[in-house]
XYZ file of C-alpha atoms in Angstrom:
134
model
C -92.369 172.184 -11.708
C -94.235 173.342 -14.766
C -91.495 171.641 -17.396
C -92.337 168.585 -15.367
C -96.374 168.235 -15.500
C -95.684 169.000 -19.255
C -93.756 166.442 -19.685
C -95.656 164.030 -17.956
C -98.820 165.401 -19.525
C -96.856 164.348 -22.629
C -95.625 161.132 -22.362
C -99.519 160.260 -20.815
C -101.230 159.665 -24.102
C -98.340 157.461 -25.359
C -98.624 155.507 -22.535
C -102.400 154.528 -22.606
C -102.238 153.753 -26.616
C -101.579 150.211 -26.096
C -103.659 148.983 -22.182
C -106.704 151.407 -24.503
C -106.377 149.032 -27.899
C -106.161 145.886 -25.535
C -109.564 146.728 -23.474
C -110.898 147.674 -26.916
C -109.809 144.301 -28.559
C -110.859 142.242 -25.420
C -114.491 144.371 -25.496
C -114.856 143.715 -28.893
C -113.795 139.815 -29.070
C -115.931 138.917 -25.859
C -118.956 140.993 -27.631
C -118.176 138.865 -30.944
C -117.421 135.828 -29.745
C -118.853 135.152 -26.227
C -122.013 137.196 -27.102
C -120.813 139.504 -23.654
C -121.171 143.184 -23.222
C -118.763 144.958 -21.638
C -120.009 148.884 -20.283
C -116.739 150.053 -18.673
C -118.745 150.105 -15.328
C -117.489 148.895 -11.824
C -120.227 146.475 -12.131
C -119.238 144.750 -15.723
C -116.179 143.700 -13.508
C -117.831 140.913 -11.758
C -118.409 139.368 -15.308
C -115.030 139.674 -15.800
C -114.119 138.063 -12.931
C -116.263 135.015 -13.584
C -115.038 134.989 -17.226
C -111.489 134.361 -16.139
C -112.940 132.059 -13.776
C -114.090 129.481 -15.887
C -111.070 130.199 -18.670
C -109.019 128.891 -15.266
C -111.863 126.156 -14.678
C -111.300 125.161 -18.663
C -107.644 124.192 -17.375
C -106.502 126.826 -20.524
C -102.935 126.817 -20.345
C -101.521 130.581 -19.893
C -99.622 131.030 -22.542
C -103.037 130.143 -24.560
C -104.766 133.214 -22.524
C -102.103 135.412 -22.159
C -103.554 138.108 -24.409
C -106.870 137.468 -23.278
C -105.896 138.217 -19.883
C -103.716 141.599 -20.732
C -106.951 142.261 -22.496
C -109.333 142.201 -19.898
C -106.590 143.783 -17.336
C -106.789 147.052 -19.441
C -110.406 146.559 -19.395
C -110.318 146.989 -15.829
C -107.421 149.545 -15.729
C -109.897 152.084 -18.057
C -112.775 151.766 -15.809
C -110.531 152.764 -12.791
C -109.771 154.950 -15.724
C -113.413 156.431 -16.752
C -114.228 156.780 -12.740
C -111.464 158.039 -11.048
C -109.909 160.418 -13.567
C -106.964 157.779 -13.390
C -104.246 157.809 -16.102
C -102.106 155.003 -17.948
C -98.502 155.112 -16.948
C -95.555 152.892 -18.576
C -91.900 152.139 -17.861
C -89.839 148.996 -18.996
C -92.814 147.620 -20.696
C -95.118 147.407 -18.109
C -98.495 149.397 -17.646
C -100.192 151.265 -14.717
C -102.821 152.874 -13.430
C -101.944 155.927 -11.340
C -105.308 157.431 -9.761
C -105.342 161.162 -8.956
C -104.254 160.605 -5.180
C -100.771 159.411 -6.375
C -101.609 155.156 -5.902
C -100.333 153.315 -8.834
C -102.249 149.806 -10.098
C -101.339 147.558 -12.065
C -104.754 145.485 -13.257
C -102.505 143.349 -16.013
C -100.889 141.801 -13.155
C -104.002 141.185 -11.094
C -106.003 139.770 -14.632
C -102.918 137.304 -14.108
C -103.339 136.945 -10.144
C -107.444 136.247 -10.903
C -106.083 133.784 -13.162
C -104.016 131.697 -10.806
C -106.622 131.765 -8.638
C -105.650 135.181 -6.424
C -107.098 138.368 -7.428
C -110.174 140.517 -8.405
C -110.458 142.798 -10.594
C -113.593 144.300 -9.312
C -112.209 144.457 -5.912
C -108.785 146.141 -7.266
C -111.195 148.603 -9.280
C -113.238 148.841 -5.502
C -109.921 149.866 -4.327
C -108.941 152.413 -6.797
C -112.367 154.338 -7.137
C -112.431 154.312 -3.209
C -109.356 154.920 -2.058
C -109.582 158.751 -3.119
C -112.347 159.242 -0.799
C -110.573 158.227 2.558
């Protein structure tokens, strides 16, 4: 058991280097170029929302807002992050969230799901932070 959580405890930093430099770039760009501060709080996730809102409203084509998108996904994955205690986990090239009762998220995937028109990522960060209390 204890070769185990070391290993994971490991591979864990490796595995939030790039969903921490995507929030960080997204932060940064929206702060630079849309003049929008981002706190890493529950709340700064309706803004987020809205912002991929009106990207969709724009009629952007994805592949224009792909990294915008991953971007604000691991924006959303480190404040389920900064609340819960939550930690990055990657396989195949694909990033999640698992939060200390075990649940794994994936907010890249819903950033695309808001998107098309079919997600939240203040409701999926809702989720995470409250699921642990149940």
């Amino acid at each position: 058991m204890t070769a185990d959580v070391t290993t994971r405890q490991t591979s864990r930093p490796a595995a939030a280097a790039k969903p921490v430099r995507w929030a960080a770039d997204a932060v940064s760009a929206l702060r630079e170029g849309a003049r929008v501060r981002l706190d890493y709080s529950a709340q700064s996730l309706w803004r987020v929302d809205r912002l991929i809102e009106e990207i969709r409203r724009e009629g952007a084509p994805y592949a224009a807002v792909e990294t915008v998108l991953r971007g604000l996904g691991a924006y959303a994955g480190e404040v389920v992050v900064h609340q819960t205690g939550a930690e990055w986990w990657t396989s195949g090239g694909e990033h999640w969230v698992r939060t200390p009762d075990g649940r794994l998220w994936d907010p890249v995937d819903e950033a695309r799901r808001c998107f098309a028109g079919d997600g939240s990522l203040r409701l999926l960060c809702r989720d995470a932070t409250g699921g642990g209390r149940h």
